[in-house]
Coordinates of C-alpha atoms in Angstrom, one line a residue:
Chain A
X876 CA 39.5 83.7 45.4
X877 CA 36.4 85.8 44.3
X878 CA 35.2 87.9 41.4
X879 CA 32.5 90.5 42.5
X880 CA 30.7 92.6 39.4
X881 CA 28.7 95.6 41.6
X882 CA 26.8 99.4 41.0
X883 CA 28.1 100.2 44.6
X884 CA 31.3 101.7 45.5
X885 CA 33.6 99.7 47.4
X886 CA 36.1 99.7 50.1
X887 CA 39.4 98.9 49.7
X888 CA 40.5 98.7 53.1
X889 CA 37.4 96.9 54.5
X890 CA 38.6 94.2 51.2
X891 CA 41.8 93.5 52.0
X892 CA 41.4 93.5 56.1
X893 CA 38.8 90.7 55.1
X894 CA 41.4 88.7 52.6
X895 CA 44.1 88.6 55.5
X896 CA 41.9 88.3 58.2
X897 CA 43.4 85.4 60.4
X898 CA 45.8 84.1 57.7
X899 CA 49.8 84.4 59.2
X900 CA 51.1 82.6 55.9
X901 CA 50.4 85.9 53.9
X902 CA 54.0 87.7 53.3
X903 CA 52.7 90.3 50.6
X904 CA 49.4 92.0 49.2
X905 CA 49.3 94.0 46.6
X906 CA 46.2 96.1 45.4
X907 CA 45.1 97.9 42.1
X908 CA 42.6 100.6 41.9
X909 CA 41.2 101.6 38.6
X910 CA 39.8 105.3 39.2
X911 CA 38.0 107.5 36.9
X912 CA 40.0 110.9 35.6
X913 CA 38.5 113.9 34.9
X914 CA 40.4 114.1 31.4
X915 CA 41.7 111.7 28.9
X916 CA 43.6 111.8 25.4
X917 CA 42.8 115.5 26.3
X918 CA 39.2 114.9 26.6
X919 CA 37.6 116.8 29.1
X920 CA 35.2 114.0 31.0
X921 CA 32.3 114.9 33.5
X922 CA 31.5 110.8 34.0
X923 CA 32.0 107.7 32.5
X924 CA 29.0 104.8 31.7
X925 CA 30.4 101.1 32.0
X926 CA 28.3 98.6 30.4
X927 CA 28.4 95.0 30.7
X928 CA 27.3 92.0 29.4
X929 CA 25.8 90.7 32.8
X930 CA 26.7 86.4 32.7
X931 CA 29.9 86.8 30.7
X932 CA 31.4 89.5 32.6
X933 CA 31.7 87.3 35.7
X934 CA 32.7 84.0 34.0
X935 CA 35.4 85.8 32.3
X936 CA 36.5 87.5 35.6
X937 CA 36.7 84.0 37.2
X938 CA 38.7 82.4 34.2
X939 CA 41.1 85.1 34.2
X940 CA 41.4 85.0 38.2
X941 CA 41.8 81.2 37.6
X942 CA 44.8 81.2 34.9
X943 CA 46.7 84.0 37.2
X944 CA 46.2 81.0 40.3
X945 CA 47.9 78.3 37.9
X946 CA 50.6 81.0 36.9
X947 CA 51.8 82.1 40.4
X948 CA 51.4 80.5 44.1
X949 CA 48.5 82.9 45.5
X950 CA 47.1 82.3 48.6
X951 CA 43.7 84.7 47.9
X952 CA 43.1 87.3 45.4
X953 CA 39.8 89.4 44.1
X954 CA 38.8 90.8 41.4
X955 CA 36.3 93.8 41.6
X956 CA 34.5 95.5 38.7
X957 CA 31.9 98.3 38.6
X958 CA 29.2 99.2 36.3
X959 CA 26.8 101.9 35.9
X960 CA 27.7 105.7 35.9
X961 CA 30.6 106.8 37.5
X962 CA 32.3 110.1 38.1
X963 CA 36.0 111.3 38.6
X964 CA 37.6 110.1 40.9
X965 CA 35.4 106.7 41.7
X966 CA 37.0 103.7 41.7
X967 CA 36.3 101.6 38.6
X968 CA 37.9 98.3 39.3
X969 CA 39.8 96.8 42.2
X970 CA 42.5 93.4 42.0
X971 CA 43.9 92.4 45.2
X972 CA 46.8 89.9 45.2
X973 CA 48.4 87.9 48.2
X974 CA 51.2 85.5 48.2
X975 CA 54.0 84.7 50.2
X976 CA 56.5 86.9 48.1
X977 CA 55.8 90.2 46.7
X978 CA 57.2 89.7 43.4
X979 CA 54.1 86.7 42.8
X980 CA 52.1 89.0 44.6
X981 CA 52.9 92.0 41.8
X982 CA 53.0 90.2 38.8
X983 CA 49.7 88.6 39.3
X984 CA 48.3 91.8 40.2
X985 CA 50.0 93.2 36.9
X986 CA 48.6 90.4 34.9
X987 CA 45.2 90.4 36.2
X988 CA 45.0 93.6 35.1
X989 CA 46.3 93.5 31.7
X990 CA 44.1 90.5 31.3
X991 CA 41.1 91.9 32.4
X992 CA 41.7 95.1 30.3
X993 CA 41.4 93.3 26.9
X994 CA 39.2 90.5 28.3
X995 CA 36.6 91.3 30.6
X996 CA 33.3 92.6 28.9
X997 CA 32.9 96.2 29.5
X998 CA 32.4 99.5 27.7
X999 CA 33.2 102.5 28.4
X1000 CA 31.1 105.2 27.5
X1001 CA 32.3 109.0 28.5
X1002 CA 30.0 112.0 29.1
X1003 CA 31.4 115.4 27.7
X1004 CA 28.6 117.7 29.6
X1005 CA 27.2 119.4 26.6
X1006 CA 29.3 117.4 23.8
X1007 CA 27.2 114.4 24.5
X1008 CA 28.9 111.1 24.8
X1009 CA 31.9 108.8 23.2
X1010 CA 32.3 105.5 23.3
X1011 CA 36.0 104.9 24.5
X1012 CA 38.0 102.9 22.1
X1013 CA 40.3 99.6 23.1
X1014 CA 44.2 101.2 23.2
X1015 CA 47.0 99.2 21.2
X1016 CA 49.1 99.3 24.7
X1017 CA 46.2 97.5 26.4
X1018 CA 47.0 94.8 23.8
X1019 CA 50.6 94.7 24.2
X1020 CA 50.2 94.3 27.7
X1021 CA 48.3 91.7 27.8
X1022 CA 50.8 90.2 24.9
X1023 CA 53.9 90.0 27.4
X1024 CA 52.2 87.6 29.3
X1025 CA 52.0 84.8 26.6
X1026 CA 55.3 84.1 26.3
X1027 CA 55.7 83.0 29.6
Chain B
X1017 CA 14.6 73.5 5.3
X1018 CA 16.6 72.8 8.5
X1019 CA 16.4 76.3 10.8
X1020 CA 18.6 77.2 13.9
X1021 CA 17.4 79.0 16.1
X1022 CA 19.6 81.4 18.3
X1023 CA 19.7 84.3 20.6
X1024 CA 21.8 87.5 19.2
X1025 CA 23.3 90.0 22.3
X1026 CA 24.5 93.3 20.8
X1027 CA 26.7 95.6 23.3
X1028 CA 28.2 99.5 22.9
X1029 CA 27.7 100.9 19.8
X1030 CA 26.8 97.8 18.3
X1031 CA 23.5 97.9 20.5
X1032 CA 23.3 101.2 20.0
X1033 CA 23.8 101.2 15.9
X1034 CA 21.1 97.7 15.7
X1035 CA 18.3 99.5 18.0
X1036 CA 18.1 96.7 20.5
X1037 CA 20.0 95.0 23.1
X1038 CA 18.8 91.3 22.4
X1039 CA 16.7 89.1 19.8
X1040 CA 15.5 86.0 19.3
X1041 CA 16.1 84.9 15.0
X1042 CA 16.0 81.8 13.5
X1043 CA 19.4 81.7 10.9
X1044 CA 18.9 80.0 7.3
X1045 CA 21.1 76.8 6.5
X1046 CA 24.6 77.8 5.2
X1047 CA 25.3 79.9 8.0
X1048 CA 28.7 77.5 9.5
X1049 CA 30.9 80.4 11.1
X1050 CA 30.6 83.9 13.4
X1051 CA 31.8 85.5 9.8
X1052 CA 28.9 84.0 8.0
X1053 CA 26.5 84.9 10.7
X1054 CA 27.9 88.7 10.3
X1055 CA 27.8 88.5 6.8
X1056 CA 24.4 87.2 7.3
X1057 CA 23.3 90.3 9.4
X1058 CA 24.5 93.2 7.4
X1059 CA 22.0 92.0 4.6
X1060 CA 19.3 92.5 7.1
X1061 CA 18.7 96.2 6.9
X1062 CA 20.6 99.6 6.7
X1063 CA 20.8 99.3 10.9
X1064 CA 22.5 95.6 10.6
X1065 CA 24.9 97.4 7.8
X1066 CA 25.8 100.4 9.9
X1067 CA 26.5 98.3 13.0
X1068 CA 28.8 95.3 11.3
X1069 CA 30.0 97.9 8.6
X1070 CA 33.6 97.9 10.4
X1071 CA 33.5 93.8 11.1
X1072 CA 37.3 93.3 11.5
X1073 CA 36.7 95.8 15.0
X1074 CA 34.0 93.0 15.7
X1075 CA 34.4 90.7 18.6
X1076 CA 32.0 87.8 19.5
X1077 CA 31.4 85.0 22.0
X1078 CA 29.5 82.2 22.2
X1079 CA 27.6 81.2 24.9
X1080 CA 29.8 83.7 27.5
X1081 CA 33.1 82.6 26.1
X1082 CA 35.4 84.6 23.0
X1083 CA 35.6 83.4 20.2
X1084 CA 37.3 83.8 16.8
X1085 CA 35.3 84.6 13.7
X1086 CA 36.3 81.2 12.6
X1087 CA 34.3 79.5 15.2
X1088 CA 31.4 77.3 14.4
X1089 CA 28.3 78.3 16.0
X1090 CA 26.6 75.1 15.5
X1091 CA 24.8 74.2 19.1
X1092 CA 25.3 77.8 20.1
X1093 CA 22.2 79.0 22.0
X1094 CA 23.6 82.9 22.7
X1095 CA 26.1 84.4 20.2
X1096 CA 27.1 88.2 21.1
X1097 CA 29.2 90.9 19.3
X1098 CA 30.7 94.0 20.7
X1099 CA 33.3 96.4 20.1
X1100 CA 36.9 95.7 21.8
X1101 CA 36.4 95.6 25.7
X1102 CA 37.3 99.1 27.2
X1103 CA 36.5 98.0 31.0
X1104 CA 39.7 98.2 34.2
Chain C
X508 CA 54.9 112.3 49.3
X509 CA 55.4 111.4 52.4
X510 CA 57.3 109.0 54.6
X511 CA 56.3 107.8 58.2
X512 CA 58.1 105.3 60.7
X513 CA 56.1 104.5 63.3
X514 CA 55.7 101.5 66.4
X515 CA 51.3 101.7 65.3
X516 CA 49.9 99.8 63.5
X517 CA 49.0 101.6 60.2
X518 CA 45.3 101.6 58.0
X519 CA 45.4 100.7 54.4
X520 CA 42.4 101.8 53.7
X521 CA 42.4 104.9 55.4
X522 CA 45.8 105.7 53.6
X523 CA 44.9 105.3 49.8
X524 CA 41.3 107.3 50.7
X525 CA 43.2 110.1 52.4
X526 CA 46.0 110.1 49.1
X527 CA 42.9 110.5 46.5
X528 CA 40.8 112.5 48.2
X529 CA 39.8 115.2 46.2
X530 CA 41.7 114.1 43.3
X531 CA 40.0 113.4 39.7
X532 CA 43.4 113.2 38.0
X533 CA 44.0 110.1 39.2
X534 CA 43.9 106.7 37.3
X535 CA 46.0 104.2 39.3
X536 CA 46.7 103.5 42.3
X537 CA 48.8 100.5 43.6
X538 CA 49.3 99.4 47.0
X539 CA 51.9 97.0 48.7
X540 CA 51.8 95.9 52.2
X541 CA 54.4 93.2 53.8
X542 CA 53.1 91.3 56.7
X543 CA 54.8 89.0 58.7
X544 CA 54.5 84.9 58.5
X545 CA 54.5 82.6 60.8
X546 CA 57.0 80.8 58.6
X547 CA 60.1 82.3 57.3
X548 CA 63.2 80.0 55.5
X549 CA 61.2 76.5 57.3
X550 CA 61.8 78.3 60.9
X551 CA 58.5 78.9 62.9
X552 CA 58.0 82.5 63.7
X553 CA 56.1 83.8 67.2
X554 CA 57.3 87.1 66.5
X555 CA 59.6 89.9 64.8
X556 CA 61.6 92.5 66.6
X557 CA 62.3 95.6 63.7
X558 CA 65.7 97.6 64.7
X559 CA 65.9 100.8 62.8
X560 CA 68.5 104.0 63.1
X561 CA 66.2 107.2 63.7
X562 CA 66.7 109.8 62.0
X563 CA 68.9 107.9 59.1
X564 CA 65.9 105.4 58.2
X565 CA 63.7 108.6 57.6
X566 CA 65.9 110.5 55.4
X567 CA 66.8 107.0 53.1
X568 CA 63.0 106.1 52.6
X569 CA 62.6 109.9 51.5
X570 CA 65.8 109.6 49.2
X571 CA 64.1 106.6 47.6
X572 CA 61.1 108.2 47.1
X573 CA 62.5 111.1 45.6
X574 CA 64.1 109.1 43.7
X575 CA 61.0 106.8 42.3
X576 CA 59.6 110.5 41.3
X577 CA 62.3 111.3 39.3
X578 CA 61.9 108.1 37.7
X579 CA 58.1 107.9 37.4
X580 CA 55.4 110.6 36.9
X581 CA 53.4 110.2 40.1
X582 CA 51.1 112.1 41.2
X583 CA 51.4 110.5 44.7
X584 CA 53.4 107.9 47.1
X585 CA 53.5 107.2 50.4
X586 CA 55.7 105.0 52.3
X587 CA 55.2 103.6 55.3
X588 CA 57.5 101.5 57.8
X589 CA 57.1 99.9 61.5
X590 CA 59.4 99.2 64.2
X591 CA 59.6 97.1 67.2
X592 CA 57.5 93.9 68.4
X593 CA 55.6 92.7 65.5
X594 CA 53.3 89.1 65.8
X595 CA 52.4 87.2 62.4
X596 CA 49.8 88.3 60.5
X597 CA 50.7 92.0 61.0
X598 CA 51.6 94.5 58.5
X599 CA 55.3 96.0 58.4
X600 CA 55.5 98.3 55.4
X601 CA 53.2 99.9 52.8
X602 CA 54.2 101.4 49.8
X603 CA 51.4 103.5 47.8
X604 CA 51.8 105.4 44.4
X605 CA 49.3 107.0 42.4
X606 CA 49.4 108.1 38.7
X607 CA 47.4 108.6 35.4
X608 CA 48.7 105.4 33.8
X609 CA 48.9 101.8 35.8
X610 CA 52.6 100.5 34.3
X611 CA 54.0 103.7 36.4
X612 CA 51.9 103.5 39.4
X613 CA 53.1 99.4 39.5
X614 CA 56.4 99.6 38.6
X615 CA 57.1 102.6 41.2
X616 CA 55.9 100.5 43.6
X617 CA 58.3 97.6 42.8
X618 CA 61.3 100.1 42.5
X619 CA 60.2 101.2 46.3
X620 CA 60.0 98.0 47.5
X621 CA 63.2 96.5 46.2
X622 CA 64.7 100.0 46.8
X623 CA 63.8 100.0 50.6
X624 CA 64.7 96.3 51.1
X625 CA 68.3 96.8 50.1
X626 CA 68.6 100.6 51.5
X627 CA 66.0 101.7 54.7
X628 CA 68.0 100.8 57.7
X629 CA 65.6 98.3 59.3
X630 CA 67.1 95.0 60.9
X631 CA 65.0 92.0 61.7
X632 CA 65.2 89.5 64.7
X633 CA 63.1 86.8 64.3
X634 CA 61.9 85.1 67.8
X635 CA 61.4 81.9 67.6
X636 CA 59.8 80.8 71.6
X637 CA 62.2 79.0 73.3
X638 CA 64.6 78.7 71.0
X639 CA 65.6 82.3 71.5
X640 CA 66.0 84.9 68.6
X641 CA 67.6 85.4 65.3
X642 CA 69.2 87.8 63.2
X643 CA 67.2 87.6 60.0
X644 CA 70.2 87.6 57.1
X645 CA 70.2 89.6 54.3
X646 CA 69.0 87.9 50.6
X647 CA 70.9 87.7 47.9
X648 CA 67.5 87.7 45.7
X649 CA 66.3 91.4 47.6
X650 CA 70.1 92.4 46.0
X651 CA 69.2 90.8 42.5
X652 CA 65.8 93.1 42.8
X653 CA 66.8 96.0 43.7
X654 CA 69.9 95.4 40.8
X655 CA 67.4 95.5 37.9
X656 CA 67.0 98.9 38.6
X657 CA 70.6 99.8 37.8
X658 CA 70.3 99.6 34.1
X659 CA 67.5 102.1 33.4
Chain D
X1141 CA 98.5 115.4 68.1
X1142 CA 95.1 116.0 66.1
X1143 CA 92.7 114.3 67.2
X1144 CA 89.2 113.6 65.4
X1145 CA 86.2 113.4 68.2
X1146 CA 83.3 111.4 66.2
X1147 CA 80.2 109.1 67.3
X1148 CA 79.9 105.9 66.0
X1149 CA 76.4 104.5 66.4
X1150 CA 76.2 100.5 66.2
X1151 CA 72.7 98.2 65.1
X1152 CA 71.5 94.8 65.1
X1153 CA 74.6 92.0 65.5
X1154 CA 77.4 94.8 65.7
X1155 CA 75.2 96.7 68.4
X1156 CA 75.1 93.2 70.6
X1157 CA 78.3 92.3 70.0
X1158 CA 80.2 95.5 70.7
X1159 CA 77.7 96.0 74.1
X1160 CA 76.4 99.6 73.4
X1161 CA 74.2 101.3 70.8
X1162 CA 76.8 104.6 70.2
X1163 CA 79.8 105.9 72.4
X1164 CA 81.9 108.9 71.4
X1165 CA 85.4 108.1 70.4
X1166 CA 88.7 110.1 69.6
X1167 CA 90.2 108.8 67.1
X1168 CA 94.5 109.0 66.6
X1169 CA 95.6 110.5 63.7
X1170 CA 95.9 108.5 60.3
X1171 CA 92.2 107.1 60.2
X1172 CA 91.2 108.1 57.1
X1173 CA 88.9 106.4 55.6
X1174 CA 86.0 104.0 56.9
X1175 CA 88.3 100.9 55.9
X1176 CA 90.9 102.2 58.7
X1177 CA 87.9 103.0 61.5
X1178 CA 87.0 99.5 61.6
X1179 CA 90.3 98.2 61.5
X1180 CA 91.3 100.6 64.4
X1181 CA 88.0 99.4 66.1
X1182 CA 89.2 96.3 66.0
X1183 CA 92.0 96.6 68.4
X1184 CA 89.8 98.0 70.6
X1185 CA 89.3 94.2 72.7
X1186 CA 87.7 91.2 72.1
X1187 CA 84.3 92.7 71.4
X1188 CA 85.0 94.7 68.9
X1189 CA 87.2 92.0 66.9
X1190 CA 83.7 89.8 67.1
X1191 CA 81.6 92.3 66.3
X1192 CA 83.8 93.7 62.9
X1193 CA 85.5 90.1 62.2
X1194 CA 83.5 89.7 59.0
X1195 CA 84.4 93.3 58.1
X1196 CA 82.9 92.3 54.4
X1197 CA 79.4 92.1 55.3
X1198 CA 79.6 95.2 57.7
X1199 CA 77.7 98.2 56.3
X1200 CA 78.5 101.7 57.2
X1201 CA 76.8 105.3 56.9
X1202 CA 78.3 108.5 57.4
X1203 CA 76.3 111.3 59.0
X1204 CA 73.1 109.1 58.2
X1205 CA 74.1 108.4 54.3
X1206 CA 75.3 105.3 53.1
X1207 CA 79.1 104.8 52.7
X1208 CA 81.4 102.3 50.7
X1209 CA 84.8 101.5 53.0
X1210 CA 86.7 103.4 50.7
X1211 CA 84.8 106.3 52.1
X1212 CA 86.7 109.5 53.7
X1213 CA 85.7 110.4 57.1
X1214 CA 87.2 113.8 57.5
X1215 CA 84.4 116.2 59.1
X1216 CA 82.1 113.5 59.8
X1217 CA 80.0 113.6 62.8
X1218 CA 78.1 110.5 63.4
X1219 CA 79.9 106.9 61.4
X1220 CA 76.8 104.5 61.8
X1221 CA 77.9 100.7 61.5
X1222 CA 75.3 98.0 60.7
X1223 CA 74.9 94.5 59.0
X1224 CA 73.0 94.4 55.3
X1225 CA 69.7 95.8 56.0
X1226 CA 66.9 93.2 56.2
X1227 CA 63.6 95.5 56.3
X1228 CA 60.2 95.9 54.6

């Protein structure tokens, strides 16, 4: 159960080798990597900038790590979140899930992502090479993700 | 005159429209809610107006937590707005 | 797109680095792996034995493949199965997709599981120490999964 | 008399219980469909009428594809029999 808010890249074998390390009551894992893409809505992007509000960002991480425990029987999870600049390709965010059955496992990975998309505090800024920059606005779907989950 | 005294966090382009990242300001009485606080800012100068022009896009939190622009913000020692989250 | 059955033991990490590399089109990637517990249905477990029919096991994982790209618009899967002596705490299969959007990368990755579970022609004996080994019976709730599937 | 050479390939329970992974097998005429091999494999001797006595939860694939009983098995050359599958 840990929330980790980082510049550096990160490694997502090396992540979950050390979540199942020694455990033999772990039946599933699932993992979610964010990357960055080279083009979006048709945008061409040469890097993105994540801001953060430094404090908030990891409290909100934890709370939202914390209501997927109460909602399905996990036996670890992480959240991982980068900031900084970041080309295509990187990995922006990372959620690993393990629980004794993979549907738990995939749904809380599902929902700590929908969560964390219209929770956690970040921006997105993308870099258009000679365009200059764009701040990246919030999507309607991200919402309606994250609205499934409340009528449970 | 009773004052509170409150630090303001601005994020994205609402850092970016306001000119600074963080301040320190001291809020007249009559100021109950996030709403009247942004109402409160925009008559602050043409920067304030620009960046709380669009207030329903607004989010806040107080003290490191969302909140609605119906919340109070009495006891609240760091209020912040930003745009919707775009992080994941 | 690939499939590969194999006694080794297989690296997650390794895996979803070699699937992106040198991709920037990329925005999701999810990854399941099923390990084996030391627990399964109240029994103790010291070990799994995983039957399989060569040649047949091969050509089903790459027909359900096939068939999660017909469904979804990935840009990548991989699926990966073991065989033989397997002790708890070890990995037996790992699905990976990759796409621009996470609802398709996730829910390509349920459809393989649930699709494998009920179709890849794997038997499990569970070894129990001296209480000999078991046939591991088919669920009815693996059936159910792979079901939902049906109506799309 | 035509006769139908074929291999049949056996896993998990039905492998133990018949004694051998595959065997090659001529079949007499009037097999036709899967239903009719495993009935015909069952007068084979005691092991095969334990092996293919719960005939309902026996699987079968022809020529390594998956097959419902009702299945034909004119010009197959390898009928794979098997209990539900229980991997990943």
């Amino acid at each position: 159960m840990a929330v980790r808010v980082q510049r550096e890249p990160f490694d997502i074998g090396a992540e979950v080798a050390r979540l199942i390390a020694g455990r033999t009551d772990i039946g599933a894992v699932v993992t979610f990597s964010g990357l960055v893409r080279d083009v979006n809505d048709g945008r061409r992007v040469t890097a993105i900038w994540l801001e953060h509000y430094p404090g908030m960002t990891e409290e909100e991480l934890a709370r939202v790590e914390a209501e997927a425990q109460l909602r399905w029987p996990l036996q670890a999870s992480l959240v991982m979140h980068r900031y900084g600049k970041l080309s295509p390709g990187e990995t922006i965010v990372l959620v690993v899930t393990a629980s004794a059955h993979r549907q738990a496992a995939f749904e809380a990975a599902e929902f700590l992502m929908d969560y964390l998309k219209t929770r956690a505090p970040f921006w997105k800024k993308e870099e258009m090479g000679a365009q200059g920059g764009q701040w990246v606005e919030a999507r309607q779907s991200d919402d309606a993700a994250a609205a499934r989950w409340d009528r449970r | 005159m009773r004052v509170m005294t409150v630090k303001l966090c601005y994020f994205a382009w609402v850092r970016e429209r306001v000119g600074k990242g963080e301040e320190v300001v001291e809020l007249p009485e009559g100021i109950g809610s996030v709403a009247d606080l942004v109402a409160w800012l925009r008559s602050r100068g043409p920067e304030y107006a620009a960046a709380f022009q669009r207030a329903d896009v607004i989010r806040a939190a107080i003290d490191r937590t969302h909140v609605k622009p119906t919340a109070a913000i009495a006891g609240a020692r760091e209020i912040a707005f930003f745009p919707p989250v775009t992080g994941g």
